[in-house]
mmCIF file of C-alpha atoms in Angstrom:
data_model
loop_
_atom_site.group_PDB
_atom_site.id
_atom_site.type_symbol
_atom_site.label_atom_id
_atom_site.label_comp_id
_atom_site.label_asym_id
_atom_site.label_seq_id
_atom_site.Cartn_x
_atom_site.Cartn_y
_atom_site.Cartn_z
ATOM 1 C CA MET A 1 0.140 0.111 -0.136
ATOM 2 C CA ALA A 2 1.857 2.909 -0.900
ATOM 3 C CA LYS A 3 2.374 6.000 1.488
ATOM 4 C CA SER A 4 -0.102 9.135 1.418
ATOM 5 C CA GLU A 5 2.572 12.165 0.338
ATOM 6 C CA ALA A 6 2.736 14.400 2.599
ATOM 7 C CA LYS A 7 1.734 17.927 2.201
ATOM 8 C CA PRO A 8 4.521 20.359 1.350
ATOM 9 C CA ALA A 9 4.494 23.260 4.341
ATOM 10 C CA ALA A 10 2.508 26.701 3.863
ATOM 11 C CA PRO A 11 4.611 28.884 2.386
ATOM 12 C CA GLU A 12 6.302 31.485 5.090
ATOM 13 C CA TRP A 13 4.489 34.351 3.914
ATOM 14 C CA GLN A 14 0.753 32.133 3.851
ATOM 15 C CA ALA A 15 1.590 31.097 7.444
ATOM 16 C CA ALA A 16 1.268 34.944 8.435
ATOM 17 C CA LEU A 17 -1.757 35.602 7.038
ATOM 18 C CA ARG A 18 -4.742 35.897 9.919
ATOM 19 C CA VAL A 19 -7.748 34.335 8.797
ATOM 20 C CA GLY A 20 -10.764 35.119 10.434
ATOM 21 C CA LYS A 21 -12.730 37.994 12.578
ATOM 22 C CA GLN A 22 -9.189 38.961 15.048
ATOM 23 C CA LYS A 23 -11.038 40.485 18.477
ATOM 24 C CA VAL A 24 -9.222 43.201 19.359
ATOM 25 C CA PRO A 25 -10.538 45.895 22.176
ATOM 26 C CA PRO A 26 -12.699 49.133 21.111
ATOM 27 C CA ARG A 27 -11.335 52.037 20.224
ATOM 28 C CA ILE A 28 -14.266 54.486 20.678
ATOM 29 C CA CYS A 29 -15.323 58.137 21.115
ATOM 30 C CA ILE A 30 -18.395 59.034 22.528
ATOM 31 C CA TYR A 31 -19.600 63.207 21.880
ATOM 32 C CA GLY A 32 -21.867 65.367 22.646
ATOM 33 C CA GLY A 33 -22.906 68.180 24.796
ATOM 34 C CA HIS A 34 -22.103 69.478 28.270
ATOM 35 C CA GLY A 35 -24.132 67.230 30.921
ATOM 36 C CA ILE A 36 -25.094 64.138 29.365
ATOM 37 C CA GLY A 37 -22.754 61.821 31.315
ATOM 38 C CA LYS A 38 -20.190 60.827 28.671
ATOM 39 C CA SER A 39 -17.765 60.479 31.227
ATOM 40 C CA THR A 40 -19.304 58.447 33.641
ATOM 41 C CA ILE A 41 -20.419 56.149 30.769
ATOM 42 C CA ALA A 42 -16.578 56.238 30.484
ATOM 43 C CA SER A 43 -15.980 54.976 33.586
ATOM 44 C CA GLN A 44 -17.784 52.231 33.991
ATOM 45 C CA PHE A 45 -15.554 50.649 31.587
ATOM 46 C CA PRO A 46 -13.359 47.619 32.838
ATOM 47 C CA ARG A 47 -10.490 48.901 35.288
ATOM 48 C CA PRO A 48 -10.519 52.592 33.657
ATOM 49 C CA ILE A 49 -7.356 54.741 33.940
ATOM 50 C CA PHE A 50 -8.010 58.076 32.675
ATOM 51 C CA ILE A 51 -6.120 60.662 30.815
ATOM 52 C CA SER A 52 -7.626 64.839 32.202
ATOM 53 C CA THR A 53 -6.753 67.305 29.938
ATOM 54 C CA GLU A 54 -9.888 69.161 31.635
ATOM 55 C CA ASP A 55 -11.361 69.506 35.240
ATOM 56 C CA GLY A 56 -14.309 67.881 35.461
ATOM 57 C CA LEU A 57 -13.117 64.582 37.476
ATOM 58 C CA ASN A 58 -13.871 65.592 40.977
ATOM 59 C CA SER A 59 -17.640 63.930 40.849
ATOM 60 C CA LEU A 60 -16.409 60.539 39.728
ATOM 61 C CA ASP A 61 -14.545 57.717 42.026
ATOM 62 C CA VAL A 62 -11.782 56.760 39.051
ATOM 63 C CA THR A 63 -8.499 56.574 38.637
ATOM 64 C CA SER A 64 -6.028 59.096 36.552
ATOM 65 C CA PHE A 65 -3.115 60.878 35.660
ATOM 66 C CA PRO A 66 -2.468 64.057 37.125
ATOM 67 C CA ARG A 67 -4.175 66.588 34.863
ATOM 68 C CA ALA A 68 -2.091 66.770 31.501
ATOM 69 C CA THR A 69 -0.649 70.869 30.811
ATOM 70 C CA THR A 70 1.492 70.102 28.156
ATOM 71 C CA VAL A 71 1.054 67.396 25.143
ATOM 72 C CA ALA A 72 4.709 65.596 26.894
ATOM 73 C CA ASP A 73 2.347 65.070 29.758
ATOM 74 C CA VAL A 74 0.167 63.080 27.346
ATOM 75 C CA VAL A 75 2.456 61.425 25.763
ATOM 76 C CA SER A 76 4.274 60.278 28.876
ATOM 77 C CA ASN A 77 1.382 58.967 30.446
ATOM 78 C CA ILE A 78 0.585 56.602 27.924
ATOM 79 C CA LYS A 79 4.196 55.452 27.558
ATOM 80 C CA THR A 80 3.989 54.337 30.710
ATOM 81 C CA LEU A 81 1.198 51.887 30.561
ATOM 82 C CA ILE A 82 2.297 50.911 27.366
ATOM 83 C CA LYS A 83 5.823 49.852 29.765
ATOM 84 C CA GLU A 84 5.405 49.546 33.024
ATOM 85 C CA GLU A 85 3.167 47.071 34.783
ATOM 86 C CA HIS A 86 -0.490 47.332 36.015
ATOM 87 C CA ASP A 87 -4.125 45.608 35.856
ATOM 88 C CA PHE A 88 -5.715 48.666 33.974
ATOM 89 C CA LYS A 89 -8.176 47.433 31.105
ATOM 90 C CA THR A 90 -9.524 50.878 29.691
ATOM 91 C CA VAL A 91 -7.604 54.166 29.003
ATOM 92 C CA VAL A 92 -10.046 57.270 28.599
ATOM 93 C CA VAL A 93 -8.948 60.024 27.184
ATOM 94 C CA ASP A 94 -11.130 62.780 28.385
ATOM 95 C CA SER A 95 -10.789 65.365 26.762
ATOM 96 C CA VAL A 96 -9.508 64.818 23.402
ATOM 97 C CA ASP A 97 -10.810 68.604 21.978
ATOM 98 C CA TRP A 98 -8.882 69.747 25.466
ATOM 99 C CA LEU A 99 -5.638 67.364 24.635
ATOM 100 C CA ILE A 100 -5.935 69.401 20.881
ATOM 101 C CA GLU A 101 -6.533 72.807 21.901
ATOM 102 C CA PRO A 102 -4.813 74.331 24.294
ATOM 103 C CA LEU A 103 -2.081 71.212 24.500
ATOM 104 C CA ILE A 104 -1.078 70.570 20.612
ATOM 105 C CA VAL A 105 -2.005 73.813 19.621
ATOM 106 C CA GLU A 106 0.570 75.698 22.179
ATOM 107 C CA SER A 107 2.994 72.576 21.455
ATOM 108 C CA VAL A 108 3.146 73.901 17.487
ATOM 109 C CA ASN A 109 3.002 77.618 18.622
ATOM 110 C CA SER A 110 6.317 76.808 20.534
ATOM 111 C CA GLN A 111 8.408 74.985 17.201
ATOM 112 C CA TYR A 112 7.269 76.912 14.614
ATOM 113 C CA ASP A 113 6.802 80.742 14.581
ATOM 114 C CA GLU A 114 3.579 82.523 12.077
ATOM 115 C CA LYS A 115 5.522 82.682 9.302
ATOM 116 C CA ALA A 116 6.571 78.840 9.263
ATOM 117 C CA GLN A 117 2.366 78.145 10.126
ATOM 118 C CA ALA A 118 1.256 80.073 7.200
ATOM 119 C CA TYR A 119 -0.777 78.964 4.130
ATOM 120 C CA GLY A 120 -1.634 75.730 6.241
ATOM 121 C CA LYS A 121 0.741 73.923 7.298
ATOM 122 C CA GLY A 122 -0.134 75.247 11.135
ATOM 123 C CA SER A 123 -3.723 72.927 10.814
ATOM 124 C CA MET A 124 -1.195 70.183 9.134
ATOM 125 C CA TYR A 125 1.433 70.299 12.206
ATOM 126 C CA ILE A 126 -1.250 70.054 14.753
ATOM 127 C CA ALA A 127 -3.177 66.944 12.792
ATOM 128 C CA GLU A 128 0.812 64.990 12.855
ATOM 129 C CA GLU A 129 0.632 65.749 16.562
ATOM 130 C CA PHE A 130 -2.640 63.990 16.486
ATOM 131 C CA ARG A 131 -1.970 61.738 14.430
ATOM 132 C CA GLU A 132 1.168 60.386 16.987
ATOM 133 C CA ILE A 133 -0.982 60.570 20.054
ATOM 134 C CA LEU A 134 -3.152 57.926 17.869
ATOM 135 C CA GLN A 135 -0.333 55.641 17.293
ATOM 136 C CA GLY A 136 0.490 55.543 20.641
ATOM 137 C CA LEU A 137 -3.354 54.714 22.202
ATOM 138 C CA GLU A 138 -3.073 52.055 18.727
ATOM 139 C CA ALA A 139 -0.067 50.924 21.026
ATOM 140 C CA LEU A 140 -1.982 50.470 24.273
ATOM 141 C CA THR A 141 -4.916 48.180 21.981
ATOM 142 C CA THR A 142 -2.360 46.121 20.419
ATOM 143 C CA LYS A 143 0.366 44.961 23.097
ATOM 144 C CA ARG A 144 -1.601 45.846 26.189
ATOM 145 C CA GLY A 145 -5.117 45.259 25.284
ATOM 146 C CA MET A 146 -6.675 47.825 26.679
ATOM 147 C CA ASN A 147 -9.656 49.329 25.243
ATOM 148 C CA VAL A 148 -9.599 53.430 24.343
ATOM 149 C CA VAL A 149 -12.111 55.220 24.663
ATOM 150 C CA LEU A 150 -12.443 59.398 23.726
ATOM 151 C CA ILE A 151 -14.500 61.873 25.610
ATOM 152 C CA ALA A 152 -14.840 64.849 22.962
ATOM 153 C CA HIS A 153 -17.729 67.291 23.072
ATOM 154 C CA SER A 154 -19.916 68.485 20.082
ATOM 155 C CA ALA A 155 -20.196 71.037 17.668
ATOM 156 C CA VAL A 156 -23.036 71.944 14.818
ATOM 157 C CA VAL A 157 -20.799 72.868 11.992
ATOM 158 C CA LYS A 158 -22.056 73.250 8.480
ATOM 159 C CA PHE A 159 -21.851 69.922 6.154
ATOM 160 C CA GLU A 160 -20.997 70.794 2.672
ATOM 161 C CA ASP A 161 -22.909 67.383 1.136
ATOM 162 C CA PRO A 162 -22.711 66.988 -2.336
ATOM 163 C CA ARG A 163 -25.611 65.231 -3.261
ATOM 164 C CA THR A 164 -27.821 68.840 -1.665
ATOM 165 C CA ASP A 165 -27.518 71.922 -0.392
ATOM 166 C CA PRO A 166 -25.427 72.121 2.642
ATOM 167 C CA TYR A 167 -26.899 71.807 6.425
ATOM 168 C CA ASP A 168 -25.913 72.213 10.151
ATOM 169 C CA ARG A 169 -25.130 68.693 11.875
ATOM 170 C CA TYR A 170 -23.578 67.846 15.237
ATOM 171 C CA GLN A 171 -19.702 66.732 15.212
ATOM 172 C CA PRO A 172 -16.870 66.234 17.479
ATOM 173 C CA LYS A 173 -15.551 69.889 18.387
ATOM 174 C CA LEU A 174 -12.167 68.966 16.256
ATOM 175 C CA PRO A 175 -10.342 71.494 14.012
ATOM 176 C CA LYS A 176 -10.993 70.041 10.318
ATOM 177 C CA ALA A 177 -8.160 68.238 10.032
ATOM 178 C CA CYS A 178 -8.116 65.739 13.357
ATOM 179 C CA ASN A 179 -11.822 65.087 13.155
ATOM 180 C CA ALA A 180 -11.016 63.350 9.822
ATOM 181 C CA LEU A 181 -8.450 61.524 11.855
ATOM 182 C CA LEU A 182 -10.167 60.327 14.045
ATOM 183 C CA GLN A 183 -13.577 59.195 12.019
ATOM 184 C CA GLU A 184 -11.135 57.514 10.445
ATOM 185 C CA TRP A 185 -9.188 55.723 13.391
ATOM 186 C CA VAL A 186 -11.856 55.143 15.548
ATOM 187 C CA ASP A 187 -14.120 51.433 15.273
ATOM 188 C CA VAL A 188 -17.066 53.566 16.948
ATOM 189 C CA LEU A 189 -17.974 57.157 16.931
ATOM 190 C CA ALA A 190 -21.043 57.420 19.016
ATOM 191 C CA PHE A 191 -23.386 60.741 19.281
ATOM 192 C CA ALA A 192 -25.066 60.896 22.775
ATOM 193 C CA ALA A 193 -27.758 63.141 23.277
ATOM 194 C CA PHE A 194 -31.036 63.633 24.755
ATOM 195 C CA LYS A 195 -34.136 61.883 23.447
ATOM 196 C CA VAL A 196 -35.602 64.057 21.367
ATOM 197 C CA ILE A 197 -40.064 63.602 21.752
ATOM 198 C CA ILE A 198 -41.411 65.999 18.600
ATOM 199 C CA LYS A 199 -45.107 67.542 19.765
ATOM 200 C CA LYS A 200 -47.599 69.788 17.312
ATOM 201 C CA SER A 201 -50.132 71.734 19.092
ATOM 202 C CA GLU A 202 -53.391 72.004 17.696
ATOM 203 C CA ALA A 203 -53.982 75.020 14.899
ATOM 204 C CA LYS A 204 -56.982 76.956 16.912
ATOM 205 C CA GLY A 205 -58.693 79.559 14.915
ATOM 206 C CA PHE A 206 -56.325 81.579 12.752
ATOM 207 C CA ASP A 207 -53.412 80.501 14.545
ATOM 208 C CA THR A 208 -51.106 77.330 12.850
ATOM 209 C CA ALA A 209 -49.978 74.462 14.577
ATOM 210 C CA LYS A 210 -46.944 74.641 16.241
ATOM 211 C CA VAL A 211 -44.273 72.130 16.908
ATOM 212 C CA ARG A 212 -42.063 71.723 19.354
ATOM 213 C CA GLY A 213 -38.930 69.220 20.500
ATOM 214 C CA THR A 214 -38.920 67.908 24.606
ATOM 215 C CA THR A 215 -37.693 64.994 25.844
ATOM 216 C CA ASN A 216 -38.067 62.436 28.391
ATOM 217 C CA GLY A 217 -34.662 62.024 30.025
ATOM 218 C CA GLU A 218 -33.801 59.740 28.290
ATOM 219 C CA ARG A 219 -30.221 59.218 26.360
ATOM 220 C CA LEU A 220 -29.270 57.824 24.221
ATOM 221 C CA LEU A 221 -25.891 56.931 21.799
ATOM 222 C CA HIS A 222 -26.522 56.944 18.291
ATOM 223 C CA PHE A 223 -24.035 54.989 15.927
ATOM 224 C CA VAL A 224 -25.424 55.358 12.551
ATOM 225 C CA GLU A 225 -24.597 58.208 10.756
ATOM 226 C CA SER A 226 -27.538 60.679 9.597
ATOM 227 C CA PRO A 227 -27.774 64.079 8.457
ATOM 228 C CA ALA A 228 -27.973 65.721 12.221
ATOM 229 C CA TYR A 229 -25.101 64.028 13.878
ATOM 230 C CA ALA A 230 -21.896 62.213 12.052
ATOM 231 C CA ALA A 231 -21.734 58.824 13.632
ATOM 232 C CA LYS A 232 -20.397 55.190 12.254
ATOM 233 C CA ASN A 233 -19.611 51.899 13.883
ATOM 234 C CA ARG A 234 -17.179 48.791 12.078
ATOM 235 C CA TYR A 235 -19.651 46.186 14.516
ATOM 236 C CA SER A 236 -23.133 45.249 14.025
ATOM 237 C CA CYS A 237 -24.743 48.389 16.048
ATOM 238 C CA PRO A 238 -28.354 49.278 15.669
ATOM 239 C CA ASP A 239 -28.756 52.746 14.930
ATOM 240 C CA ASP A 240 -29.017 54.079 18.626
ATOM 241 C CA ILE A 241 -28.993 52.398 22.142
ATOM 242 C CA GLU A 242 -30.213 53.505 25.184
ATOM 243 C CA MET A 243 -26.795 55.126 27.313
ATOM 244 C CA THR A 244 -25.758 52.453 29.457
ATOM 245 C CA ILE A 245 -22.707 50.346 29.801
ATOM 246 C CA GLU A 246 -24.663 46.719 29.370
ATOM 247 C CA ASN A 247 -26.220 47.748 26.747
ATOM 248 C CA LEU A 248 -23.089 48.878 24.972
ATOM 249 C CA ALA A 249 -21.037 45.542 26.427
ATOM 250 C CA LYS A 250 -23.699 43.740 24.741
ATOM 251 C CA LEU A 251 -22.654 45.019 20.748
ATOM 252 C CA LEU A 252 -18.336 45.344 21.564
ATOM 253 C CA PRO A 253 -15.924 43.523 22.008
ATOM 254 C CA ILE A 254 -14.911 45.425 25.426
ATOM 255 C CA ALA A 255 -11.546 43.041 26.655
ATOM 256 C CA ASN A 256 -12.160 42.622 30.788
#
């Protein structure tokens, strides 16, 4: 009986291929208005540590580095989490817009004079420093298996859509180039807002019916882009969910 021939070993380049879904901790940005609960839900992620660039954590029972007053402080915090032994599973940057302005802006201004920043070069330098911060955070997901949560405030901006007339929408309160970097880098861009209920009063006499918006206090996280706000996700997330860590944990591969 002839012996079966052994299969040749796969070429080295094929042996290095990744097959199937890769379970990597999520990179999520939660943005919205003041007091909506962004920092609170971030504090409920597994074993979080905050990199704080603004005041506002005093009311939360969390662990944080001393408030960063320079970009070097933020870089040092990230390097510490990469190199040193610890049991933190989530890093929270609170907030990204305060990281960029004033910290990154001040860093760029200290390195380049007004002439060197002319013709849009200043924006390019700011975006490049922000990209380097994101690369450090990326290392925390790949090397340390940490969840990354970025907190940002929202701003209403004019959105240019070639398919229709320009319209206003919410997006993170960041410079244009930094906003593009952020939205490309994160796995989830979630817009946090109170649920809006539209009420229409009946017309009386010669008066026309009046439409007004109100809320019942329910807070939602929105994951799918709409004309009203920027959003995205790389998972099978619904349009929106009630804003709780339990609901988020059902949708994202959060590392524990």
